[in-house]
Coordinates of C-alpha atoms and ligand atoms in Angstrom, one line a residue:
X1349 CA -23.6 -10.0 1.7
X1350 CA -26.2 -6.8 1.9
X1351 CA -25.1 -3.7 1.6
X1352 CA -26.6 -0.5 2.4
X1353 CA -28.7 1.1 -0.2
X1354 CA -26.9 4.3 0.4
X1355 CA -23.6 2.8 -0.6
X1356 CA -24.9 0.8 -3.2
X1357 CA -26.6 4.2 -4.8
X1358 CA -23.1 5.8 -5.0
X1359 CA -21.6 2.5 -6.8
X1360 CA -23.9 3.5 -9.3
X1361 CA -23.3 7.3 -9.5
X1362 CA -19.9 6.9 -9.1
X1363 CA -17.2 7.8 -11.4
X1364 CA -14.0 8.1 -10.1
X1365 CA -12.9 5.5 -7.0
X1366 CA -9.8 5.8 -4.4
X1367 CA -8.8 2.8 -3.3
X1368 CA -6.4 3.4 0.0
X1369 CA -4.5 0.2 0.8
X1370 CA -2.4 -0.7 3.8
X1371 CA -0.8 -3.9 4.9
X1372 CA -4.1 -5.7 5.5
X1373 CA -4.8 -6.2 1.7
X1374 CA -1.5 -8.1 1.1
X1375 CA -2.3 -10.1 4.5
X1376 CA -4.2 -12.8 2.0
X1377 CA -1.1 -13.1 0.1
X1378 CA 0.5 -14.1 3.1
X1379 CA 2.5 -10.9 3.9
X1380 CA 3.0 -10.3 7.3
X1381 CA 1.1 -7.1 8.3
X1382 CA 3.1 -4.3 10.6
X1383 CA 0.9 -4.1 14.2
X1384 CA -2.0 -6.5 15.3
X1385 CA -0.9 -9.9 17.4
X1386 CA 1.3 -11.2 14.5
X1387 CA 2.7 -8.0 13.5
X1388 CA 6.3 -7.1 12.2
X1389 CA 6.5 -4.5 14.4
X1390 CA 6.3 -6.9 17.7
X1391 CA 8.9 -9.3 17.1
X1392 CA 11.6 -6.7 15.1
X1393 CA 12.3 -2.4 16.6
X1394 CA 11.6 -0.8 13.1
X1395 CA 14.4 1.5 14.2
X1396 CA 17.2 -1.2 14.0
X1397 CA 15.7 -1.8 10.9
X1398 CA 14.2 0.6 9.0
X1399 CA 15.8 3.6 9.0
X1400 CA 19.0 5.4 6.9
X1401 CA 21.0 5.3 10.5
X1402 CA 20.1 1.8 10.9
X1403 CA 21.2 1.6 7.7
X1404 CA 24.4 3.1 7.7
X1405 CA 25.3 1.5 11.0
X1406 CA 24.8 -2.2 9.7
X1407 CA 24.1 -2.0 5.8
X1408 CA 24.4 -5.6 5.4
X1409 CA 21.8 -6.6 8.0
X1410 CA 19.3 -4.2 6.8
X1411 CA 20.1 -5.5 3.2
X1412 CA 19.4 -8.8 4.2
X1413 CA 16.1 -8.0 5.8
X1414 CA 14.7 -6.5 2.8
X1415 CA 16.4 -9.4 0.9
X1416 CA 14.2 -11.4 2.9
X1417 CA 11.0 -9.6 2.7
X1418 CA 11.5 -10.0 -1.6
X1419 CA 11.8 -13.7 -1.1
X1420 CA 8.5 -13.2 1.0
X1421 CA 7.0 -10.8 -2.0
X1422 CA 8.2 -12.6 -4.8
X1423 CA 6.6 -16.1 -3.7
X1424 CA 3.2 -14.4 -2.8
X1425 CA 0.5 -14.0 -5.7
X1426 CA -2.1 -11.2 -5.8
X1427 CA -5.2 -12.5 -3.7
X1428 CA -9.0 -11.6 -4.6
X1429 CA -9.0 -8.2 -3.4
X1430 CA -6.3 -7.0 -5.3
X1431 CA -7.6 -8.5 -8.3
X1432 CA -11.0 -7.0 -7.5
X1433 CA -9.7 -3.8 -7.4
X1434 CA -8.1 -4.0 -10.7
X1435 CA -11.6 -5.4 -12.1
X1436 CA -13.0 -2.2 -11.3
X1437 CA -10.9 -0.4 -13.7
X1438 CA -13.4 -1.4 -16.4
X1439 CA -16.5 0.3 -14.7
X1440 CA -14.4 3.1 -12.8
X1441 CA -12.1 5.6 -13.0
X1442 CA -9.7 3.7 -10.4
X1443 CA -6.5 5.3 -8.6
X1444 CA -4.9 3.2 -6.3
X1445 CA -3.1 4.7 -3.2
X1446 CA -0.7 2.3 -1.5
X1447 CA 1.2 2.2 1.3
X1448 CA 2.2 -1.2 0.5
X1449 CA 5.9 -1.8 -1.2
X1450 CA 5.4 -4.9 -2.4
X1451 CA 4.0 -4.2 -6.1
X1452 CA 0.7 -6.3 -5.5
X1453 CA -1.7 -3.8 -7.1
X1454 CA 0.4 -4.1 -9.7
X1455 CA 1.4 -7.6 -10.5
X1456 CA -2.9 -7.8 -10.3
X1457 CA -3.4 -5.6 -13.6
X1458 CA -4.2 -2.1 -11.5
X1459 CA -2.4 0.6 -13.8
X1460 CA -3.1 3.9 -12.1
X1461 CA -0.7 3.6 -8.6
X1462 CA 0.6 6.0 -5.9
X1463 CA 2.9 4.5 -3.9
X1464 CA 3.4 6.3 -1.0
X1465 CA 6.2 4.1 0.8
X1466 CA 8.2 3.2 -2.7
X1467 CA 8.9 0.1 -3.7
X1468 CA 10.6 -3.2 -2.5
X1469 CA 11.7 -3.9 -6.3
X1470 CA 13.3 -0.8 -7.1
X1471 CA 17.0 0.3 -5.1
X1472 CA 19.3 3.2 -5.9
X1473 CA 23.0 4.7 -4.9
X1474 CA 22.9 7.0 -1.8
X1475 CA 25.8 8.7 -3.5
X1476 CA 24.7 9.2 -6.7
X1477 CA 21.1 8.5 -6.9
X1478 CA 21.6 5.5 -9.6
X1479 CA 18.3 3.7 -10.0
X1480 CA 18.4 -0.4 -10.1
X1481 CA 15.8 -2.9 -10.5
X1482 CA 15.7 -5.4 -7.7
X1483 CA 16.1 -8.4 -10.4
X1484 CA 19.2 -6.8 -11.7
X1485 CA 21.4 -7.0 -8.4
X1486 CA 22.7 -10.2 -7.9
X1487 CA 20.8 -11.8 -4.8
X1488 CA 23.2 -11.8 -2.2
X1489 CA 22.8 -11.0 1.4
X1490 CA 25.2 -7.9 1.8
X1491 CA 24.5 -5.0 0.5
X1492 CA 25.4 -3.8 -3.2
X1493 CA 27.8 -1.5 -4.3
X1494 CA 26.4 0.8 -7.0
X1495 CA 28.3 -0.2 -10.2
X1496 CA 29.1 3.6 -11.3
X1497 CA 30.6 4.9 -7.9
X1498 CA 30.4 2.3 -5.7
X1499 CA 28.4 3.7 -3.6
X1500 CA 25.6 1.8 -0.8
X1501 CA 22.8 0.5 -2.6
X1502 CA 19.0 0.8 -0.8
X1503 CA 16.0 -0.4 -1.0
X1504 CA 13.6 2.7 -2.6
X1505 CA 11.4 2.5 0.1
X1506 CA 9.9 5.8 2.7
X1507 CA 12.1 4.6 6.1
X1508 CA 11.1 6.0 9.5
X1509 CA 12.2 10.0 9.8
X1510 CA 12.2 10.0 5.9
X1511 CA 9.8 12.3 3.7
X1512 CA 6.9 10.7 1.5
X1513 CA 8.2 10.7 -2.5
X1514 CA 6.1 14.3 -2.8
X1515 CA 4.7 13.4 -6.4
X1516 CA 3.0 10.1 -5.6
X1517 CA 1.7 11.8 -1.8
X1518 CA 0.5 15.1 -4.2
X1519 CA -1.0 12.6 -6.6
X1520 CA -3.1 10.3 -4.4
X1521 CA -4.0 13.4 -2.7
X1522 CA -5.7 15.2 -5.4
X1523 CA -7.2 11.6 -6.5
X1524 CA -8.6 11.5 -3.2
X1525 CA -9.8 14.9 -2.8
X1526 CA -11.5 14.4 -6.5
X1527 CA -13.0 11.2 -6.0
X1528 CA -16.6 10.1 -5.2
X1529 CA -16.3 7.2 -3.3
X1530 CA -13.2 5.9 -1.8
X1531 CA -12.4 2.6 -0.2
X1532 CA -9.6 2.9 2.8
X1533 CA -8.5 -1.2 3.0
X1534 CA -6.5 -3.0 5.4
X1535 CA -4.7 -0.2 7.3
X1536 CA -4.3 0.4 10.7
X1537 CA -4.9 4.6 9.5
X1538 CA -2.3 5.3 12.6
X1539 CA 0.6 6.8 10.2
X1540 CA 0.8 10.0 8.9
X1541 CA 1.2 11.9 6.7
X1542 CA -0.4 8.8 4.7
X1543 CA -3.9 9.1 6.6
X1544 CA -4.0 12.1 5.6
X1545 CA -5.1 10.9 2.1
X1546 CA -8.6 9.6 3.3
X1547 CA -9.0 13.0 5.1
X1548 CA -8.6 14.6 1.7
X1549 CA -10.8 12.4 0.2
X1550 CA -13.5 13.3 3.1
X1551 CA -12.8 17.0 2.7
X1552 CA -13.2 16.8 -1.3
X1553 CA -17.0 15.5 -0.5
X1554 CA -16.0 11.7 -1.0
X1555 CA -17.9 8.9 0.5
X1556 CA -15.5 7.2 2.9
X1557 CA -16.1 3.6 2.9
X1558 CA -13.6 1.0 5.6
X1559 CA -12.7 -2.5 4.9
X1560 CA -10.8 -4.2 7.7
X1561 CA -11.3 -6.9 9.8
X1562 CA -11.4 -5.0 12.9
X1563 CA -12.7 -1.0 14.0
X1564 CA -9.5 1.4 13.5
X1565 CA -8.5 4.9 14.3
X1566 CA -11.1 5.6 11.2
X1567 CA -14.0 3.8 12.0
X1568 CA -16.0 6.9 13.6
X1569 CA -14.7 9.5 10.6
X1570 CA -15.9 7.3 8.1
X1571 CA -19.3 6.8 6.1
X1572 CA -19.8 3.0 5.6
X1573 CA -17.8 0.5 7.6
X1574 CA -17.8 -3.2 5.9
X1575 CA -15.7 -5.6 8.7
X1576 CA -14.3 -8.5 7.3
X1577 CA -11.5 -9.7 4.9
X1578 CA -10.4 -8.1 1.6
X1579 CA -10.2 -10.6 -0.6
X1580 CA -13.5 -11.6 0.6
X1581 CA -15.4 -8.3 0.9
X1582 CA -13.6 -6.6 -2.6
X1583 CA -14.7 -9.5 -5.2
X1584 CA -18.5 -9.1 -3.6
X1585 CA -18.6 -5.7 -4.6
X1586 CA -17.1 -6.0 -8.0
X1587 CA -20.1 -8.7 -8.2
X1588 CA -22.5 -6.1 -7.2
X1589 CA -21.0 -3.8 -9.9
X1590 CA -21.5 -6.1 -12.6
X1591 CA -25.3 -6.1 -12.1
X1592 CA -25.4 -2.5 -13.2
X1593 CA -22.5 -1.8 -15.4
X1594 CA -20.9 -3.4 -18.2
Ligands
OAD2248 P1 -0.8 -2.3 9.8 O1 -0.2 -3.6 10.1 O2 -0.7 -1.2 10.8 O3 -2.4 -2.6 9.7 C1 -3.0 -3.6 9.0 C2 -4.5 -3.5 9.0 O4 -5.0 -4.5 8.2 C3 -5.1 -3.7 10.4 O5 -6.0 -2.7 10.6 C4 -5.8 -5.1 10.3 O6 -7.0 -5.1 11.1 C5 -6.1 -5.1 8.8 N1 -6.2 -6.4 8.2 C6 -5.5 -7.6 8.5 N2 -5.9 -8.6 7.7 C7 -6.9 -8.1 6.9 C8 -7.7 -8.7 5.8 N3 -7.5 -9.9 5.4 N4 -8.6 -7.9 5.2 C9 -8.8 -6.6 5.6 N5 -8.1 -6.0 6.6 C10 -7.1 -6.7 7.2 O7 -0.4 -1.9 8.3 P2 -0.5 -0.4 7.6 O8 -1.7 0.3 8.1 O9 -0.3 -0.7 6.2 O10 5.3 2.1 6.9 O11 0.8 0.3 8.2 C11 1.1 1.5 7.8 C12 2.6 1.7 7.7 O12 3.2 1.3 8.9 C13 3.3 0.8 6.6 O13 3.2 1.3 5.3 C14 4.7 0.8 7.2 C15 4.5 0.6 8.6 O14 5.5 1.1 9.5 C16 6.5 2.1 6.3 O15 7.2 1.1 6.1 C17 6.9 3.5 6.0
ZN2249 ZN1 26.4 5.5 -7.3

């Protein structure tokens, strides 16, 4: 693969790198992606599904979806371009942004992470806030009852109508905004506020680079586009680092 001198002149200027990830990363890990012909979103209404009334009108089905979705996660593996990503950490300054849930970035060695949309692992009491670990709850398809009031437990993840966790949104922003180059990979870029992070990044100065397999919302906005798949694209540039850095 050639890239672009431009881009490969800020690899080596670079210091600190943004990596902004969406559902498109994890697709080589063989985890369904949200929209595109395959997506979640066609076959299931996210609204029966992922949100607290959905939630409080069946608890059990919702449970088990997510239930599902941790079989899914817990039987995939990192792919390439996570692992690429987390490479990088010993040329870069690295942050991770994620909208992903499903602790990829992390099971791959990243170690600086904002997670946007929470995390499929961790759960806690809507009465009173108790945190618990996925692998602590006994796998059963209805929904747990929190062992110090008994009440609902949920997944710890950003549902539709819900606010971002502010810390992890305020974090990824300033990384983004403070960055020199960053890398938006495998997202659609259609929901917000989480698009707003490459924005920042743009605003801040940063060189916006795309990986996707397809043009999307950000393809005009940003400075380098590289089409084609992650775990592909990611491991070719951590090649091209190694040339110049050690
Ligand atoms: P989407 O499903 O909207 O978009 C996935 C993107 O990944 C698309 O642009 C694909 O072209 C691209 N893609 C697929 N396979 C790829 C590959 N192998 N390499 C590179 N790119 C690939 O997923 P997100 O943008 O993450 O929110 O969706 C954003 C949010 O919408 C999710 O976090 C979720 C969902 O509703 C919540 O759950 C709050
Ligand atoms: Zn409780």
């Amino acid at each position: 693969m050639n890239f672009k001198q431009e881009f490969l002149d800020k690899l080596l200027s670079a210091k600190k790198i943004v990596f902004f990830t969406g559902a498109g990363i994890s697709a080589e890990s063989n985890i369904p992606t949200f929209r595109g012909k395959d997506g979640i979103w066609n076959k299931m209404n996210p609204e029966e599904l992922a949100s607290f009334d959905a939630f409080m009108r069946n608890p059990d089905l919702v449970w088990e979806w997510y239930q599902q979705r941790r079989d899914i996660v817990h039987k995939a593996q990192p792919n390439p371009g996570h692992v690429a990503i987390a490479g990088l950490e010993k040329h870069y300054d690295v942050t991770v942004v994620t909208q992903n849930i499903d602790n990829l970035h992390r099971r791959a060695g990243s170690t600086k992470i904002f997670e946007l949309h929470g995390n499929i692992e961790r759960n806690f009491c809507i009465e009173c806030h108790t945190f618990y670990n996925s692998p602590d709850l006994e796998t059963t398809n209805t929904v747990p009852k929190c062992k110090k009031c008994g009440g609902l437990v949920r997944p710890d993840v950003v549902w539709f109508g819900e606010m971002l966790p502010q810390d992890e949104f305020s974090g990824g922003e300033k990384a983004a905004e403070w960055s020199d180059i960053c890398f938006v990979v495998g997202t659609s870029a259609v929901v917000y506020p989480a698009t707003y992070i490459p924005m920042s990044a743009k605003r801040g100065g940063s060189y916006l680079v795309e990986v996707n397999i397809e043009s999307t919302e950000l393809s005009s906005y940003v400075d380098y586009s590289l089409f084609g798949k992650a775990g592909e694209i990611l491991p070719k540039i951590l090649e091209e680092v190694k040339k110049f850095k050690n």
